[in-house]
Short mmCIF file of C-alpha atoms in Angstrom, two decimals:
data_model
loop_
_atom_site.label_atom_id
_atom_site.label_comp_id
_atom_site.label_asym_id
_atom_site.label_seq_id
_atom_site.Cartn_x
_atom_site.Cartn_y
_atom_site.Cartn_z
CA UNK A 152 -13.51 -26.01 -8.17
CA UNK A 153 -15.50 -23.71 -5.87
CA UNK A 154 -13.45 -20.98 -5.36
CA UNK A 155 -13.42 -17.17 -3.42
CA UNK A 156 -10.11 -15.49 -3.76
CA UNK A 157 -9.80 -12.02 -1.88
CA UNK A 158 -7.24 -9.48 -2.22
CA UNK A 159 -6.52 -6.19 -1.85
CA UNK A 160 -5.24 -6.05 2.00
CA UNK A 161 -2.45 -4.41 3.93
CA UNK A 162 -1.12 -1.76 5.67
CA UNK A 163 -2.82 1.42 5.60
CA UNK A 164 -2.42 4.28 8.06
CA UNK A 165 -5.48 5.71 10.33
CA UNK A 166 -7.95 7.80 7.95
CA UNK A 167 -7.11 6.07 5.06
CA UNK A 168 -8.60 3.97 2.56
CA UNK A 169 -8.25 0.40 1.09
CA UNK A 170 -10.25 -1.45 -1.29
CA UNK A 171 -11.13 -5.00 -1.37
CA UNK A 172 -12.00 -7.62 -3.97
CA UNK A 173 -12.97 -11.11 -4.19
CA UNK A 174 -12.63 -13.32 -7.19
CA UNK A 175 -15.52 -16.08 -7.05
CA UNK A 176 -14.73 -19.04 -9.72
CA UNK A 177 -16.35 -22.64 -10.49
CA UNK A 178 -19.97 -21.27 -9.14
CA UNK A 179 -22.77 -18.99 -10.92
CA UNK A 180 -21.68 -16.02 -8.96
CA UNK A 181 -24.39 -13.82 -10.46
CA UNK A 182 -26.88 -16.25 -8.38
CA UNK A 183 -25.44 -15.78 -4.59
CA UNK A 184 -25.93 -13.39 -2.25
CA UNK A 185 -22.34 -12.43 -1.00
CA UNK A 186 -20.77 -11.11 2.44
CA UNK A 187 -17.50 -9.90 4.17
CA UNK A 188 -16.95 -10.97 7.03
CA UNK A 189 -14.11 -9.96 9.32
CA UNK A 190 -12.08 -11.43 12.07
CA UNK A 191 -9.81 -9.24 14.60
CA UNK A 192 -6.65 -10.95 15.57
CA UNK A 193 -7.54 -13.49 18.25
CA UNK A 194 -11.09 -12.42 18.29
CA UNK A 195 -14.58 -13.98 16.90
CA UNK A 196 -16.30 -13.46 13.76
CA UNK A 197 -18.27 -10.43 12.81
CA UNK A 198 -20.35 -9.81 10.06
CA UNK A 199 -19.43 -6.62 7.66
CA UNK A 200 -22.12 -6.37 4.93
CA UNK A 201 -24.22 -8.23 2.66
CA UNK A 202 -25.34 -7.30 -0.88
CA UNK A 203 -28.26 -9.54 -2.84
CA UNK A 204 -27.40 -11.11 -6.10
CA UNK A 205 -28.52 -8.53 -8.33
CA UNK A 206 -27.22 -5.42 -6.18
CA UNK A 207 -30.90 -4.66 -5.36
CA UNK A 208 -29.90 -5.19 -1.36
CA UNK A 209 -27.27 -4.16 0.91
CA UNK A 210 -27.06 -4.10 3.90
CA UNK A 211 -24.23 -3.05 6.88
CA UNK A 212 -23.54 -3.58 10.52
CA UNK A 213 -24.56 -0.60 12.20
CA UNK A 214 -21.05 0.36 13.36
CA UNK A 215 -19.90 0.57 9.66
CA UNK A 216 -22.19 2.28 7.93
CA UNK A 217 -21.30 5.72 6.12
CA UNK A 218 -17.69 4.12 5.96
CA UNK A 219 -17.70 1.08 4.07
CA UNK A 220 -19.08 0.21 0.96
CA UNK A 221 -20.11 -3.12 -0.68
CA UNK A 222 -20.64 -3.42 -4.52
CA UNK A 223 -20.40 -6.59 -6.82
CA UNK A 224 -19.65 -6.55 -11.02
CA UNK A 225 -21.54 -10.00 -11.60
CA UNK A 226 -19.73 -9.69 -15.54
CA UNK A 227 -16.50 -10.00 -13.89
CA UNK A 228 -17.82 -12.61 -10.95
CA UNK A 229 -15.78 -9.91 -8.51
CA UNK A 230 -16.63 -8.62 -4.85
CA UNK A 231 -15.55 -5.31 -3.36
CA UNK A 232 -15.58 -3.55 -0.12
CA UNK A 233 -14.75 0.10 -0.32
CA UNK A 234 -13.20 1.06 3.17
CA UNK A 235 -12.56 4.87 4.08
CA UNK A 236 -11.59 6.58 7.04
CA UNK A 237 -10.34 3.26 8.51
CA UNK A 238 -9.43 3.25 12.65
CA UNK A 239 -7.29 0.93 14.43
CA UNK A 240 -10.63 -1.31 15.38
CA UNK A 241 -10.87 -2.15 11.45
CA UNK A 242 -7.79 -4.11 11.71
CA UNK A 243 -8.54 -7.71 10.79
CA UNK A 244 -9.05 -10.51 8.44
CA UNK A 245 -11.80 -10.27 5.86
CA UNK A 246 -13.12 -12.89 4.11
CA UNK A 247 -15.45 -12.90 1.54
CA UNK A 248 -18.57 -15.21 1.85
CA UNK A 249 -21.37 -16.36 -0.17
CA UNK A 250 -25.14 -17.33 0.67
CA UNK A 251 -26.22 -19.33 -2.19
CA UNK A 252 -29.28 -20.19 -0.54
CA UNK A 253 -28.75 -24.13 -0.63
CA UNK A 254 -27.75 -23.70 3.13
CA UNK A 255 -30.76 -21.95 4.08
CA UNK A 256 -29.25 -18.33 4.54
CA UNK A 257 -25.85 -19.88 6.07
CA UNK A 258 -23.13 -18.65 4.94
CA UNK A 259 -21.29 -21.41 2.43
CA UNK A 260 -18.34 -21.17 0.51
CA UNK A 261 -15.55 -19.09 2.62
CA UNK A 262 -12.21 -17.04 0.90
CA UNK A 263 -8.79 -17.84 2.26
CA UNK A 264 -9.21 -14.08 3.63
CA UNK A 265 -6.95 -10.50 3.44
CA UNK A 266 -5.76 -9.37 6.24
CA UNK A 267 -5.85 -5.06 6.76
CA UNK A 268 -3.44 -3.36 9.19
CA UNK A 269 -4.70 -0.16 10.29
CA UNK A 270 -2.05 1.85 12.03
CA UNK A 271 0.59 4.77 11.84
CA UNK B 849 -20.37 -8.46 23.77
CA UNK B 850 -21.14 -11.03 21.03
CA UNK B 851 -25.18 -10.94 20.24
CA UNK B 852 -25.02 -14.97 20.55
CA UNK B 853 -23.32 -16.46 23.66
CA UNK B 854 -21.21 -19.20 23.11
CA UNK B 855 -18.48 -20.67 26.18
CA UNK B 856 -15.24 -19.65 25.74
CA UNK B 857 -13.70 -23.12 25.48
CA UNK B 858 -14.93 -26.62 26.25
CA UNK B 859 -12.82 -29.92 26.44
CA UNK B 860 -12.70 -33.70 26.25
CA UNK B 861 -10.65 -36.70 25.34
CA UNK B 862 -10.40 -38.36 22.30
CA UNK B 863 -13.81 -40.97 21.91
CA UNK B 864 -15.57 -38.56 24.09
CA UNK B 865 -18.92 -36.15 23.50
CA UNK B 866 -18.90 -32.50 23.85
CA UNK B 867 -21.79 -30.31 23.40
CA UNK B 868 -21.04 -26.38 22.41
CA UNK B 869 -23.57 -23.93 23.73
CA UNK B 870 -25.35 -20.99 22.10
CA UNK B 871 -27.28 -18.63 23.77
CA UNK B 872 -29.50 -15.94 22.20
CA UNK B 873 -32.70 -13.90 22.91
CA UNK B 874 -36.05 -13.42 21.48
CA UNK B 875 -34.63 -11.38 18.17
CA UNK B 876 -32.72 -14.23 16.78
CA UNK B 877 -33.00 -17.79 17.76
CA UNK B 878 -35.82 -17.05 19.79
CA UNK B 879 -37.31 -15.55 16.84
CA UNK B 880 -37.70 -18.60 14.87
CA UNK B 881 -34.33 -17.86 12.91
CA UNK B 882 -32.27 -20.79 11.89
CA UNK B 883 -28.80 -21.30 14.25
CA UNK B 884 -25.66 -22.28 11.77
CA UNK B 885 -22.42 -23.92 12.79
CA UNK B 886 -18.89 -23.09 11.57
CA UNK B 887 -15.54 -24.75 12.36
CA UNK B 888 -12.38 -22.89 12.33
CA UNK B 889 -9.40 -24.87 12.36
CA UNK B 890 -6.26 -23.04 13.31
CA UNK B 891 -5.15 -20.64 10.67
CA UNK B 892 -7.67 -21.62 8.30
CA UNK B 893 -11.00 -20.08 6.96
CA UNK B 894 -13.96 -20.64 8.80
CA UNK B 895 -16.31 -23.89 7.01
CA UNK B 896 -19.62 -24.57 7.36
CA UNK B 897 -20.51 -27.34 9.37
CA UNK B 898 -24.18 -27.52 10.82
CA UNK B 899 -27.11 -25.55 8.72
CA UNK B 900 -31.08 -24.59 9.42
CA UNK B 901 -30.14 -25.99 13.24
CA UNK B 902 -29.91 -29.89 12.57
CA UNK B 903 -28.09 -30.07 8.71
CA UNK B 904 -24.97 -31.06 7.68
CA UNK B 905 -23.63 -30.49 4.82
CA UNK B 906 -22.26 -33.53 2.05
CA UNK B 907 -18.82 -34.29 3.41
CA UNK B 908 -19.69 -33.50 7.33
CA UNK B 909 -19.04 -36.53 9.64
CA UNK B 910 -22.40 -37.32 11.38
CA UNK B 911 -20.37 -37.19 14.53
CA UNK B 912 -21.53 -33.63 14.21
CA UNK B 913 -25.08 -32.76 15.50
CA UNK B 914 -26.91 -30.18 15.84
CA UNK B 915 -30.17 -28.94 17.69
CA UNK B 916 -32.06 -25.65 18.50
CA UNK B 917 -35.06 -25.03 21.39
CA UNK B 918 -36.26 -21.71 22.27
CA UNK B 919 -33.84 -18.96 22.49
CA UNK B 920 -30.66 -21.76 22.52
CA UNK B 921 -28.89 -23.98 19.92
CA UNK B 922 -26.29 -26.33 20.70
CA UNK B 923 -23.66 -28.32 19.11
CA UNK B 924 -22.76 -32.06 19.98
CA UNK B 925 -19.45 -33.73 18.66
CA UNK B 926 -18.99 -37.49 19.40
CA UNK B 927 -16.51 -40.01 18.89
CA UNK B 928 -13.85 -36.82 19.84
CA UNK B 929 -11.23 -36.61 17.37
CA UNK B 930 -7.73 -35.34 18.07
CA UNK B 931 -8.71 -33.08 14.58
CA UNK B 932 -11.57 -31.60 15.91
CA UNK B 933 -9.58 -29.07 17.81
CA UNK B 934 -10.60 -25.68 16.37
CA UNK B 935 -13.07 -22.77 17.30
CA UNK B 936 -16.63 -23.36 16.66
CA UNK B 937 -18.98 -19.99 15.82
CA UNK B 938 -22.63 -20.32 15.72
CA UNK B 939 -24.27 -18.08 13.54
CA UNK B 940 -28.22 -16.83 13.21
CA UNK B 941 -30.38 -13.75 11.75
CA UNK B 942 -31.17 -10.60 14.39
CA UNK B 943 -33.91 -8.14 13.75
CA UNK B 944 -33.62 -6.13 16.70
CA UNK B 945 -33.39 -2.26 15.28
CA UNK B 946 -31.45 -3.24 11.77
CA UNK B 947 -30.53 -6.45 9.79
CA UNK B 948 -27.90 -8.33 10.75
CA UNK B 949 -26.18 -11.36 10.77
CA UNK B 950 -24.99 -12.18 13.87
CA UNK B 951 -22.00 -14.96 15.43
CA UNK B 952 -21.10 -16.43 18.47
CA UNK B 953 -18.32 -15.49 20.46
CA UNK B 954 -16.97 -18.64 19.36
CA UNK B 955 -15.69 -22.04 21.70
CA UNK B 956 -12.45 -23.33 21.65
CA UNK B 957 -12.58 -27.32 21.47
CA UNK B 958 -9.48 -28.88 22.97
CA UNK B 959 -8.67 -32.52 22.72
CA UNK B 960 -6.98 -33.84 25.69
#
């Protein structure tokens, strides 16, 4: 089975840091782009980063960047999102998403999401 | 102030058609970019449901359409089903200044 298991969520205080993995199973992970993507309680989706199959690309939303970062271990078919000096705004769901390219560049197989509390 | 415009909710009763907006501009749709569709039932992950404008993917009902002209894309659900009720995101490619993916605001679909 097709599977993207994330972890790694909870409650961490303004300033801090958390770290975020995904477990991909039943799929050649070392073949998909992957993605976090996050949702704020009763908001919309919003992309997080991306990073290419091989590590060769990543890429950030704007407001992110210097704070977050992405990396993959494609021996150990695992995600991460490194997340420092977290604010209040950070607090949300992230899921974990891949881009295997069959669906175009759509975004395909979907975690079950970790949520991250950000406050004192 | 989502990049892609999408109406906050949209309605209809069961056996009905609804069609789900989404607006963008000339550095994403407009662009040439391909417009994706994802349903969010409540509490759930998001799932792909439309792909490359007009696609579904094996499994989607073909009560699901989709289409894509100019700077818009829309969504059409027929035959409404009292299980379509979720949030629908679309979801396209902006190169304005940096790369990035970019969603809708999302539409909540309520069955009457």
């Amino acid at each position: 089975e097709v599977q993207l298991v994330e972890s790694g969520g909870g409650l961490v205080k303004p300033g801090g840091s958390l770290r975020l993995s995904c477990a991909a199973s039943g799929f050649t992970f070392s073949d998909y782009n992957m993605n976090w993507v996050r949702q704020a309680p009763g908001k919309g989706l919003e992309w997080v980063s991306s990073i290419s199959s091989t590590s060769r690309y990543i890429y950030y939303a704007e407001s992110l960047k210097g704070r977050f970062t992405i990396s993959r271990d494609n021996a150990k078919n695992s995600l991460n999102l490194q997340m420092n000096s977290l604010r209040a705004e950070d607090t949300a769901v992230y899921y974990c998403a891949s881009r295997s390219g069959y669906y175009g560049d759509a975004f395909d197989i979907w975690g079950q999401g970790t949520m991250v509390t950000v406050s004192s | 102030q989502s990049v892609l415009t999408q109406p906050p909710s949209v309605s209809g009763a069961p056996g009905q058609r609804v069609t789900i907006s989404c607006t963008g501009s000339s550095s994403n749709i407009g662009a040439g970019y391909d417009v994706h569709w994802y349903q969010q039932l409540p509490g759930t992950a998001p799932k792909l449901l439309i792909f490359g404008n007009t696609n579904r993917p094996s499994g989607v009902p073909d009560r699901f359409s989709g289409s894509k002209s100019g700077t818009s894309a829309s969504l059409a659900i027929t035959g409404l089903q009292a299980e379509d009720e979720a949030d629908y995101y679309c979801q396209s490619y902006d190169n304005n200044l940096s790369v990035d993916w970019v969603f809708g605001g999302g539409t909540k679909l309520t069955v009457l």
